[in-house]
mmCIF file of C-alpha atoms and ligand atoms in Angstrom:
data_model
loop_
_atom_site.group_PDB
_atom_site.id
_atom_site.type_symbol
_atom_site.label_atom_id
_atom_site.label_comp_id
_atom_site.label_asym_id
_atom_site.label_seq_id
_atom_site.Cartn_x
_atom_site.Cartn_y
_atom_site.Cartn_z
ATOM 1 C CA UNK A 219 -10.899 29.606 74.311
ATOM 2 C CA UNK A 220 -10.061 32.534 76.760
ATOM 3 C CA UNK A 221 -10.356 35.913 75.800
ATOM 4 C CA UNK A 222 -6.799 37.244 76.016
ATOM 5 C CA UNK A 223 -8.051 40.826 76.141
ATOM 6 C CA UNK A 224 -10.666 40.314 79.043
ATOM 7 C CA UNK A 225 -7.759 38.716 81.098
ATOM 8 C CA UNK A 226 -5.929 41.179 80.566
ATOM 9 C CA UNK A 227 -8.528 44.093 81.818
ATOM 10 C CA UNK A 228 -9.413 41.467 84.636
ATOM 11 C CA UNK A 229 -5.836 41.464 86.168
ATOM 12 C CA UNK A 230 -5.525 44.927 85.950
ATOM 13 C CA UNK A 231 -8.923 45.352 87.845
ATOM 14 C CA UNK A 232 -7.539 43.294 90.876
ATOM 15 C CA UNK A 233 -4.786 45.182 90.988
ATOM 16 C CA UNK A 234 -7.574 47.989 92.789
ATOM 17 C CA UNK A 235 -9.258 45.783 95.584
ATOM 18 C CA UNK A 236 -5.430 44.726 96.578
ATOM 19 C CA UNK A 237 -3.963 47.867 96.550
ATOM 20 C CA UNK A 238 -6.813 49.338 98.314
ATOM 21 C CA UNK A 239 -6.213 46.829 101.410
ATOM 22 C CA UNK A 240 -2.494 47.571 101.408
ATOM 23 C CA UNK A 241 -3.355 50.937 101.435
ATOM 24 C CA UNK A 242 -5.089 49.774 104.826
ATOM 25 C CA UNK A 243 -2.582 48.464 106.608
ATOM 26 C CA UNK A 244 0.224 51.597 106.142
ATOM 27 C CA UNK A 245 0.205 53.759 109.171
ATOM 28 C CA UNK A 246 3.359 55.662 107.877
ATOM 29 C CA UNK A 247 4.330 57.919 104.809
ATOM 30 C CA UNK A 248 7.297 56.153 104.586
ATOM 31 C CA UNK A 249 5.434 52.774 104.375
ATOM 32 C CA UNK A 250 3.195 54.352 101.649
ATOM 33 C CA UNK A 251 6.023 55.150 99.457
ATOM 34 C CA UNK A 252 7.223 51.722 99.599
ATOM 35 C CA UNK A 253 4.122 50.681 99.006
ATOM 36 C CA UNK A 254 3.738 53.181 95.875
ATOM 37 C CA UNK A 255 6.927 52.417 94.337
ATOM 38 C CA UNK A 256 5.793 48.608 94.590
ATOM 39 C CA UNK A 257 2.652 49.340 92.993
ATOM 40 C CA UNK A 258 2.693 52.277 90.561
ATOM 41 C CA UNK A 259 7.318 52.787 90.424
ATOM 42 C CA UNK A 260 8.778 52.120 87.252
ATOM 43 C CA UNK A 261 8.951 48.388 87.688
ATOM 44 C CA UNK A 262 6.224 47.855 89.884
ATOM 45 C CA UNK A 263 3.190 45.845 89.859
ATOM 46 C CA UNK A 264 1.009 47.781 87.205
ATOM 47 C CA UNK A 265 4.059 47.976 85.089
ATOM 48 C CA UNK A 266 4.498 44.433 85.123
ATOM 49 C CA UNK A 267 0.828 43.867 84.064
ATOM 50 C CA UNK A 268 1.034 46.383 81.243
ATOM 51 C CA UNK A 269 4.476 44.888 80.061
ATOM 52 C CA UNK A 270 2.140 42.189 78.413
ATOM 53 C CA UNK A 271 -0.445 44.883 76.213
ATOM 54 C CA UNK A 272 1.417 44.697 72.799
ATOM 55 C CA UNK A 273 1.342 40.690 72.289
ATOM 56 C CA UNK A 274 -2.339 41.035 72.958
ATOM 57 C CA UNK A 275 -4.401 40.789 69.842
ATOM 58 C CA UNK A 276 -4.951 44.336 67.370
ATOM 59 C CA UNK A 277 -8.463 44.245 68.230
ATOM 60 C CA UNK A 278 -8.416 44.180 71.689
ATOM 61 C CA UNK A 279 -5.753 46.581 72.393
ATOM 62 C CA UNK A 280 -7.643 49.911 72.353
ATOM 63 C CA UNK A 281 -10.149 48.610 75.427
ATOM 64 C CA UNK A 282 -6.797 47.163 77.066
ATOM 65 C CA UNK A 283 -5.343 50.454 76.717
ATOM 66 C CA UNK A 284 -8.017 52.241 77.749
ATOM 67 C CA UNK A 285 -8.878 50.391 80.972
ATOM 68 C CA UNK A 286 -5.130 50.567 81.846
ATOM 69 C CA UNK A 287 -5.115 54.117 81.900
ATOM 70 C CA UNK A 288 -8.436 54.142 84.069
ATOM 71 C CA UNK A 289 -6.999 51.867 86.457
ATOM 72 C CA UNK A 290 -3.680 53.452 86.806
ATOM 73 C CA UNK A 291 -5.220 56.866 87.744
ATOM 74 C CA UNK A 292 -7.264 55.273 90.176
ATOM 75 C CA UNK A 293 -4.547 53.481 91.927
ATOM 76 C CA UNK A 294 -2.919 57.142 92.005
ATOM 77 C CA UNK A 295 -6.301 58.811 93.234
ATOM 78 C CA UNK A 296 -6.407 56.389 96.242
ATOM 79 C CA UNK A 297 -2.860 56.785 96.981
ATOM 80 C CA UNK A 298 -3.438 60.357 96.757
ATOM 81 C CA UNK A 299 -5.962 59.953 99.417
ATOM 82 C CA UNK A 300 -4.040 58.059 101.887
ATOM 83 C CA UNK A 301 -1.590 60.265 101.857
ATOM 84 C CA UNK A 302 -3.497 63.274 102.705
ATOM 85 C CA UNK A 303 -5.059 61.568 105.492
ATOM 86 C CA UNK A 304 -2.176 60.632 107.096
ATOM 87 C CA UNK A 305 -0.031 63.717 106.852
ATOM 88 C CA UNK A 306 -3.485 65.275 108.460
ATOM 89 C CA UNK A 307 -3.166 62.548 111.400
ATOM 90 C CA UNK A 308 0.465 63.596 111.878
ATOM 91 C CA UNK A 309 -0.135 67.250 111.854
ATOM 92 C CA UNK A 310 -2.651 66.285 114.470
ATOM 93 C CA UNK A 311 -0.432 64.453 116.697
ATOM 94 C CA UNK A 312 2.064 67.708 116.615
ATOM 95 C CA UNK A 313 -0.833 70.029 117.587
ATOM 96 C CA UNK A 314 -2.071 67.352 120.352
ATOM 97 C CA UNK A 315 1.820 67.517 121.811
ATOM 98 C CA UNK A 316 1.463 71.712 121.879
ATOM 99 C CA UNK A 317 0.758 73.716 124.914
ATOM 100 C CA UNK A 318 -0.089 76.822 124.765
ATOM 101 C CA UNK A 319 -0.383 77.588 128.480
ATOM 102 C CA UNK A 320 3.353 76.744 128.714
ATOM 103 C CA UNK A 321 5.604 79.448 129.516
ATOM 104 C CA UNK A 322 7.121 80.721 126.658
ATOM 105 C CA UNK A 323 10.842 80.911 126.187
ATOM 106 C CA UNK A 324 12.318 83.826 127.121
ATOM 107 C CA UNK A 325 15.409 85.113 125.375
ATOM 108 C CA UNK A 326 17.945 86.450 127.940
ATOM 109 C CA UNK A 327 18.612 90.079 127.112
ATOM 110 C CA UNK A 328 21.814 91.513 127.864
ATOM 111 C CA UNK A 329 22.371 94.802 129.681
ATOM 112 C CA UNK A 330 24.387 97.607 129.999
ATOM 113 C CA UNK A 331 26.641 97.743 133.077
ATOM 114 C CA UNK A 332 25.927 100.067 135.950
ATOM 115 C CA UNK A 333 29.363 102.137 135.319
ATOM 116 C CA UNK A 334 28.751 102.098 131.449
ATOM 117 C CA UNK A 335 24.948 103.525 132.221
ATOM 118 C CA UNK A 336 26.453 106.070 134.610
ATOM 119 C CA UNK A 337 29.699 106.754 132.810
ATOM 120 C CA UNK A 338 27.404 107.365 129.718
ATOM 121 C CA UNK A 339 24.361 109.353 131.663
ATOM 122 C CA UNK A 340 27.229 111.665 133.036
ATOM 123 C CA UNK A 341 28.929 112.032 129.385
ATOM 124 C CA UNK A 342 25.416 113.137 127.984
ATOM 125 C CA UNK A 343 24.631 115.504 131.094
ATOM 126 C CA UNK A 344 28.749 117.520 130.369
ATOM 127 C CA UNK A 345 27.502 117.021 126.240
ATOM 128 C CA UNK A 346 24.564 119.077 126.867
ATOM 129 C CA UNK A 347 26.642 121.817 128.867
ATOM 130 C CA UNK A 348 29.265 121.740 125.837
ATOM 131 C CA UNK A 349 32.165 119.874 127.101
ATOM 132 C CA UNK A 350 33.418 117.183 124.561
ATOM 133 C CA UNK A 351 34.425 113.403 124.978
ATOM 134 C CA UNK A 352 37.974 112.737 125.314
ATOM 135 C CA UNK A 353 39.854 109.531 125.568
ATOM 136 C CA UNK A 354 43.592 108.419 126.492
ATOM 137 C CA UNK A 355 45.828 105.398 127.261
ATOM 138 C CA UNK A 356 45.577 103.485 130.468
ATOM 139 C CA UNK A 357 49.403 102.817 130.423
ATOM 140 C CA UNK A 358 50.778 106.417 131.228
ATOM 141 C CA UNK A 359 54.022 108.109 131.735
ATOM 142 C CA UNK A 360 55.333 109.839 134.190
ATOM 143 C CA UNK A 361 54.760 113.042 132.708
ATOM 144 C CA UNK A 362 51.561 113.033 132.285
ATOM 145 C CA UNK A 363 49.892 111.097 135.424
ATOM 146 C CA UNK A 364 52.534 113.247 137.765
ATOM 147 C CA UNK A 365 55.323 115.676 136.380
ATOM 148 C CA UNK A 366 52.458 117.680 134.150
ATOM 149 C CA UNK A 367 50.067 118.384 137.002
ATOM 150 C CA UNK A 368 52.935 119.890 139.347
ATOM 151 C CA UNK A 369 53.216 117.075 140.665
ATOM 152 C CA UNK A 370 57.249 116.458 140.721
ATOM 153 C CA UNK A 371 59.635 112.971 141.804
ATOM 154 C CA UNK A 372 59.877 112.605 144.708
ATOM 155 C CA UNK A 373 57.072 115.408 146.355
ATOM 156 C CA UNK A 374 54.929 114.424 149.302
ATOM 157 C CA UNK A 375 51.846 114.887 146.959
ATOM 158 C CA UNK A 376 52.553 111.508 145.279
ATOM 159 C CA UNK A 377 51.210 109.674 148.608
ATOM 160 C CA UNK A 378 47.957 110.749 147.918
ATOM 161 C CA UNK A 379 47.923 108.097 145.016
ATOM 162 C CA UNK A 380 49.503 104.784 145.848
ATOM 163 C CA UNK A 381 50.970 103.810 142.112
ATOM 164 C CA UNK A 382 51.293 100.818 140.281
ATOM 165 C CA UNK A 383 54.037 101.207 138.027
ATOM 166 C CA UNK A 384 55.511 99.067 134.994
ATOM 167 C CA UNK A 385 58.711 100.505 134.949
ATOM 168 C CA UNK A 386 60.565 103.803 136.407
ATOM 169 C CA UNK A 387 58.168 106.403 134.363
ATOM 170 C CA UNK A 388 55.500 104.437 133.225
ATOM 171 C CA UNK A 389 52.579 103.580 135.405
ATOM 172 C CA UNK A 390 48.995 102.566 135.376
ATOM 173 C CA UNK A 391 47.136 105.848 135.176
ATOM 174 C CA UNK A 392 46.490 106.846 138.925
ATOM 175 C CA UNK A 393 44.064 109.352 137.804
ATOM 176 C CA UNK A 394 41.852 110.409 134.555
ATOM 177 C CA UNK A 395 43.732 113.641 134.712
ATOM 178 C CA UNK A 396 46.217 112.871 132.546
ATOM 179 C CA UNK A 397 43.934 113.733 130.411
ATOM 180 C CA UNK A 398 43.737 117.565 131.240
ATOM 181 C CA UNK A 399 47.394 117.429 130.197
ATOM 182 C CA UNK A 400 47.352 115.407 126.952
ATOM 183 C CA UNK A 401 44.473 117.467 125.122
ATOM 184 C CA UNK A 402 45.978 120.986 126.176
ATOM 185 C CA UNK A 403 48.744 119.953 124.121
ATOM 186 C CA UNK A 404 46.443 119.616 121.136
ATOM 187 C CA UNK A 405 44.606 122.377 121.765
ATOM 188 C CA UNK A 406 44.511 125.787 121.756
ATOM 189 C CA UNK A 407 41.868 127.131 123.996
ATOM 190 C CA UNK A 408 38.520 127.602 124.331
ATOM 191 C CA UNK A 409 38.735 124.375 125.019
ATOM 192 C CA UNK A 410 35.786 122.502 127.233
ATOM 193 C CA UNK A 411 36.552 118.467 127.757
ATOM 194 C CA UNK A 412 35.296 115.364 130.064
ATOM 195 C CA UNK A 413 37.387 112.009 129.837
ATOM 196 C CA UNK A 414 35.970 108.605 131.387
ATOM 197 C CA UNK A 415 37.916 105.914 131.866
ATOM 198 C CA UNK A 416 39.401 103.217 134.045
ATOM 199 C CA UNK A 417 42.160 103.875 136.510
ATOM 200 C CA UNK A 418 44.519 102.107 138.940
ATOM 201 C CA UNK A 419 45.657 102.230 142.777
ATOM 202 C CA UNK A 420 47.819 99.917 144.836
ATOM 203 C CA UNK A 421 44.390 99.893 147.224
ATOM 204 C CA UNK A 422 42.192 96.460 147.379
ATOM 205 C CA UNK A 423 39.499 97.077 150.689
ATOM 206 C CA UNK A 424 35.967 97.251 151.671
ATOM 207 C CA UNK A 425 35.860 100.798 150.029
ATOM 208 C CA UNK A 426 38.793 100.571 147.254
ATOM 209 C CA UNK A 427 39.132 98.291 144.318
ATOM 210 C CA UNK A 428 42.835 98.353 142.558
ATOM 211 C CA UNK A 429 40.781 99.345 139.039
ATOM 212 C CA UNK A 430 37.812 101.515 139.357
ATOM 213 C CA UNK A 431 36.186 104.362 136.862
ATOM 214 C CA UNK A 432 36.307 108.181 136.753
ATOM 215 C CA UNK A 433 35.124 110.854 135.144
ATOM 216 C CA UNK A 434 37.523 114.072 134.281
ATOM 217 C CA UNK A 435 35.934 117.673 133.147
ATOM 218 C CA UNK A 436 38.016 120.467 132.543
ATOM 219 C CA UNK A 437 37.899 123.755 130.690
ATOM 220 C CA UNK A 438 40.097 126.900 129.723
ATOM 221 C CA UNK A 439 39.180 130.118 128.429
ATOM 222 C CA UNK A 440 40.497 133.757 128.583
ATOM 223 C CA UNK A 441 38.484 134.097 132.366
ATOM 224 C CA UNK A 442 37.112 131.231 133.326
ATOM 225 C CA UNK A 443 35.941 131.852 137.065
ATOM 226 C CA UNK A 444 35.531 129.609 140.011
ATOM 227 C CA UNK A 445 31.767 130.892 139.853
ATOM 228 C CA UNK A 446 31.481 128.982 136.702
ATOM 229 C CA UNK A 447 32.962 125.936 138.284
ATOM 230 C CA UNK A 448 30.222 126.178 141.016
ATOM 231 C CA UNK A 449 27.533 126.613 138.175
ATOM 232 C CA UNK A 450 28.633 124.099 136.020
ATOM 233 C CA UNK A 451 29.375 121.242 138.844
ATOM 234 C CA UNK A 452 25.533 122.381 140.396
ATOM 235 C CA UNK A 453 23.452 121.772 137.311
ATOM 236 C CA UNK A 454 25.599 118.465 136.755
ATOM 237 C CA UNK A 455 24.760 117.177 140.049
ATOM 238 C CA UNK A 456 21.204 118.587 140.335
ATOM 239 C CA UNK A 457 20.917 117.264 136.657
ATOM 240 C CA UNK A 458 22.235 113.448 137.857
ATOM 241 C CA UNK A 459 21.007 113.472 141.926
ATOM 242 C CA UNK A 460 17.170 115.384 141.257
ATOM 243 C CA UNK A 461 16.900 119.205 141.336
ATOM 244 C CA UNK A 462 16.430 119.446 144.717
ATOM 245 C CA UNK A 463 20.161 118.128 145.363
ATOM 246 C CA UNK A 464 22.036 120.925 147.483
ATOM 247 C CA UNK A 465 25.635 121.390 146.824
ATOM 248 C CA UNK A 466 28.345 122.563 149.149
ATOM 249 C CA UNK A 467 32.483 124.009 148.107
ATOM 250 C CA UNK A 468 34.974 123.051 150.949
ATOM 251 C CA UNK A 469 38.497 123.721 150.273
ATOM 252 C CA UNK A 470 40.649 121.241 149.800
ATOM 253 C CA UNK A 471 43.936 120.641 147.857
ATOM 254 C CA UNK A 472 45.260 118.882 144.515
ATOM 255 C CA UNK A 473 48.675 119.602 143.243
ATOM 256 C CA UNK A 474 47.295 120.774 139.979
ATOM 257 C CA UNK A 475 44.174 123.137 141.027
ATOM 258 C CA UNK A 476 44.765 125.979 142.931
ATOM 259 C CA UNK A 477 42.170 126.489 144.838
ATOM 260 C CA UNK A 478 41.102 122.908 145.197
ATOM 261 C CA UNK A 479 37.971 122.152 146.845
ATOM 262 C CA UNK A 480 35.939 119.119 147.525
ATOM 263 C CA UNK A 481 32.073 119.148 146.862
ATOM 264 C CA UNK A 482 29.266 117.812 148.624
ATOM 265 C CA UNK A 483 25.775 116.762 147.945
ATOM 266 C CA UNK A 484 23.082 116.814 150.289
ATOM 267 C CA UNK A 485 22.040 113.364 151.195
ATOM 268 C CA UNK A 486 20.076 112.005 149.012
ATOM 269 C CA UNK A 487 19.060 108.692 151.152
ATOM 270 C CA UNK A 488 17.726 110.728 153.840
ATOM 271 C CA UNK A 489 16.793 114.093 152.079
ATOM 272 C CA UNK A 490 20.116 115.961 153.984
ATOM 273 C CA UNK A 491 18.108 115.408 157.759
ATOM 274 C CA UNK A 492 21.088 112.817 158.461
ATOM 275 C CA UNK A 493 18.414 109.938 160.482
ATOM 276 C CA UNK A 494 15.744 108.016 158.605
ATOM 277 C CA UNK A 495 12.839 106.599 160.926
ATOM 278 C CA UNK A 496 14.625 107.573 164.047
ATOM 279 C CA UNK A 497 17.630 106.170 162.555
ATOM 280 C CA UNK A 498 21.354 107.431 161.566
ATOM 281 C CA UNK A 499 21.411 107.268 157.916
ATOM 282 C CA UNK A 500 23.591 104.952 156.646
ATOM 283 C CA UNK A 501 24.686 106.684 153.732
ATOM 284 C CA UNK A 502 25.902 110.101 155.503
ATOM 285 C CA UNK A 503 26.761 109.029 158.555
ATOM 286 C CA UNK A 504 24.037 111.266 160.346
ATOM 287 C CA UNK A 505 26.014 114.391 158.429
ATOM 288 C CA UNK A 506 23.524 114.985 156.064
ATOM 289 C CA UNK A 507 26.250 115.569 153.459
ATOM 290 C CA UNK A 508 28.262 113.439 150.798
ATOM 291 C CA UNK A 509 31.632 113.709 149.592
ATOM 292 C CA UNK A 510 31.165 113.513 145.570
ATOM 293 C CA UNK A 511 34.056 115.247 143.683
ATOM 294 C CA UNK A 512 37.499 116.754 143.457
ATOM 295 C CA UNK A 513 37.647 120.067 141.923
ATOM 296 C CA UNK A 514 39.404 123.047 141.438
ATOM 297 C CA UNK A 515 40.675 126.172 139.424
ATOM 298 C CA UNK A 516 43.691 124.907 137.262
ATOM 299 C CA UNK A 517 47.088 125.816 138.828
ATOM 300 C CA UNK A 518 49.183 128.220 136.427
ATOM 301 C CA UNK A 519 52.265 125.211 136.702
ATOM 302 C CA UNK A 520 49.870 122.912 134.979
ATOM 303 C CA UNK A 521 49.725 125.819 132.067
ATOM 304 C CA UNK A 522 53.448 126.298 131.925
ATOM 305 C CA UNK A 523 54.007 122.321 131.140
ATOM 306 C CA UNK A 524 51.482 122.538 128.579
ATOM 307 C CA UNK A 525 52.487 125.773 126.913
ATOM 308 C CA UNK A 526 49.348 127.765 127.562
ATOM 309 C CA UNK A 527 50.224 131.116 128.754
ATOM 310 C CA UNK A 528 49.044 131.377 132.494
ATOM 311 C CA UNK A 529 48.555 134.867 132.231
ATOM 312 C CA UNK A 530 46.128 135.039 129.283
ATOM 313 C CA UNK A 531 44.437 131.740 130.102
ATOM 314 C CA UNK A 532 42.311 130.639 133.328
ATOM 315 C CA UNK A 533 40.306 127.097 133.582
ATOM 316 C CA UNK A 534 38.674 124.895 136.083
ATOM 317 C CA UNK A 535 38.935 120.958 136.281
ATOM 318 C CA UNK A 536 36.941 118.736 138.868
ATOM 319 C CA UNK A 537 37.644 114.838 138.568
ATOM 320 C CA UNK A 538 34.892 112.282 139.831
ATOM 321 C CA UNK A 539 34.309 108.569 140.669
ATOM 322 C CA UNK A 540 31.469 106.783 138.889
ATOM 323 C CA UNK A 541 31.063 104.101 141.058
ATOM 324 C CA UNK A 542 30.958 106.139 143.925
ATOM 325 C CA UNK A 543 28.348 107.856 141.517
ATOM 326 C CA UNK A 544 26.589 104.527 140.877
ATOM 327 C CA UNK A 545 26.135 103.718 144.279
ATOM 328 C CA UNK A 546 24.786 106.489 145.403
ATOM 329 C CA UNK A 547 22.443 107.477 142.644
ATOM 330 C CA UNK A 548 21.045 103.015 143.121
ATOM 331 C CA UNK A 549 21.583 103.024 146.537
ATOM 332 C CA UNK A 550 24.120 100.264 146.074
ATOM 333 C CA UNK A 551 26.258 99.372 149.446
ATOM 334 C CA UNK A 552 29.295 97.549 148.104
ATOM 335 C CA UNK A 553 31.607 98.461 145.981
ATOM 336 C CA UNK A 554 32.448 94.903 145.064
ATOM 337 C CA UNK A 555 28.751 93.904 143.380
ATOM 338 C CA UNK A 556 30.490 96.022 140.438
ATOM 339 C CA UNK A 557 33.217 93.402 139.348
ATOM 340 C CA UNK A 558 31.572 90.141 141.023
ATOM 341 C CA UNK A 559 29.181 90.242 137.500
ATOM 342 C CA UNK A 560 26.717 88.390 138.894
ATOM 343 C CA UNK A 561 23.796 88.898 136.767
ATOM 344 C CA UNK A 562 21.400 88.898 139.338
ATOM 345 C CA UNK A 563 22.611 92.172 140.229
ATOM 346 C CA UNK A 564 23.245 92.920 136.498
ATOM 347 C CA UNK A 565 20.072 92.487 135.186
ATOM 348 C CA UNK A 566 18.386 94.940 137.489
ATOM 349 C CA UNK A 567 19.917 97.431 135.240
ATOM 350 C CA UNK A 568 18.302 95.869 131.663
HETATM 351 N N1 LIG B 1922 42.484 113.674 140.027
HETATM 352 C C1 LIG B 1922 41.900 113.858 141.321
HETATM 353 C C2 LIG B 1922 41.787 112.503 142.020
HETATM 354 O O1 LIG B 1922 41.868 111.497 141.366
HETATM 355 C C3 LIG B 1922 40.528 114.460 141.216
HETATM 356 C C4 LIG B 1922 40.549 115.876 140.691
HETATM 357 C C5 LIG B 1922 40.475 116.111 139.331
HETATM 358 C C6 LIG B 1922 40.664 116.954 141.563
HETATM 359 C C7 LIG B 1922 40.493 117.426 138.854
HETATM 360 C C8 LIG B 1922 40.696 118.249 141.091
HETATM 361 C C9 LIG B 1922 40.587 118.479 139.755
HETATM 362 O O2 LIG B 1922 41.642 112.449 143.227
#
């Protein structure tokens, strides 16, 4: 007569020896979850075994129940086991795939733009002297790019600025010194400005681009003097080109600045000598000097259209271009490498 409760234990013991050699043969962690739900899931193999414990015998249940429990926790302890040996293999695989003498991955940082780091090194330099940051429209009227700065239809002066217009009196600002005129007329002096900004000339060359930057300064006080001018425009420069930087005043002439003059720096490619090596410098054409700015006292007209009395108010203005700035401060020698963006030039700048 068999023993219902030792068959019972007996079948459940096998269950260990097979599940052990299945355990074998997995090589993946999704094969050992099939192979746990098969064995120890709701309606797997040890629940199909223990389905049978209450028609055994009173007597033997206890033992049955016993051993069941035994068995089932080792099945789990082995699967346990198996599991943490191969999640170790594949953690191993990763680390055999990873190099650390590869170059690393570099994220490409962007970079200010040349004009942007000049535009904003010359703002700073004017900051520090106490002018303010001004800013105005592109678009512009008549009045203010021309008429304002005594500069009226149809004079001679307008050649000096070939215009791009977008209809009769409106235009694409020639010059940033429209902006002279628009924050006199919210103003009341003391008043002590610079206003970058992009302008626009019928010009496309070697030298000229039809959109380029510049930089206006201006201020107006009871006696403002053309010695300031001179002071002011020499620490700039020395302050931008190295304190060594020489500066030179020769007269010149702007509708709106009377007197106008046009400044020069010494060279700074060949230190002002005018030959490196042997060699005509390239950058002053052997002269020693270059031109850098526009500048002026500010011509009483330009007071009348703005209501400032021209009698109880005197100012200077100077106007500059910051590529011109840019290339000579980085020894740059084409204006183009500004608006090709190629960011092998670019980058030089990060
Ligand atoms: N606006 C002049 C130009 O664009 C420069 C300038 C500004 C000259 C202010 C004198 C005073 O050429």
């Amino acid at each position: 007569m068999p023993d219902p409760g030792k068959a019972f234990t007996q079948k459940l013991t096998d269950l260990v020896p097979e599940f052990e050699r299945a355990l074998d043969q997995v090589s993946s962690l999704k094969d050992l979850e099939d192979l746990r739900v098969k064995y120890l899931g709701r309606k797997g193999l040890l629940a199909a075994k223990l389905a049978s414990l209450p028609t055994l015998p009173p007597k033997d249940r206890p033992l049955a129940g016993k051993t069941a429990n035994q068995i089932k926790s080792e099945l789990q302890g082995l699967f346990l086991k198996r599991r943490s040996s191969l999640e170790g293999a594949r953690a191993d695989a990763t680390l055999a795939r990873f190099d650390p003498a590869m170059p690393g991955r570099t994220p490409n940082l962007g970079s200010l733009h040349p004009v942007t780091l000049v535009t904003e090194e010359i703002c700073s330099v004017f900051r520090g002297l106490g002018f303010e940051i001004v800013t105005g429209p592109e678009v512009e009227t008549d009045f203010y790019n021309f008429e304002a700065l005594n500069i009226p239809p149809e004079h001679p002066a307008r050649d000096m600025q070939d215009t791009l217009f977008i209809t009769d009196s409106v235009v694409l600002r020639t010059h940033t010194s429209s902006l002279q005129i628009r924050t006199m007329q919210k103003r009341k002096p003391p008043v002590a400005a610079v206003a970058p900004g992009k302008v626009y000339r019928r010009d496309s060359d070697l030298t000229h681009t039809p959109m380029f930057h510049q930089i206006e300064g201006f201020l107006v006080d009871r006696d403002a003097s053309m010695a300031e001018l001179r002071g002011t425009l020499t620490s700039f420069l020395q302050q931008t080109f190295g304190p060594d930087t020489k500066v030179r005043f020769r007269p010149s002439f702007f509708p709106f600045t009377e007197p106008s003059a046009e400044v020069d720096i010494s060279c700074m490619m060949c230190k002002g000598k005018g030959t490196v090596k042997g060699k005509t410098c390239r950058v002053c054409k052997q002269t020693g000097w270059v031109e850098i700015l526009g500048c002026g006292m500010i011509d009483p007209e330009v007071f009348k259209a703005v209501g400032y009395d021209p009698d109880a108010y005197s100012g200077f203005a100077f106007g500059l271009g910051v590529e011109r700035v840019a290339m000579l401060k980085y020894g740059i020698g084409d204006l183009r490498m500004f608006f090709e963006n190629d960011v092998r030039f670019l980058r030089q700048f990060a």
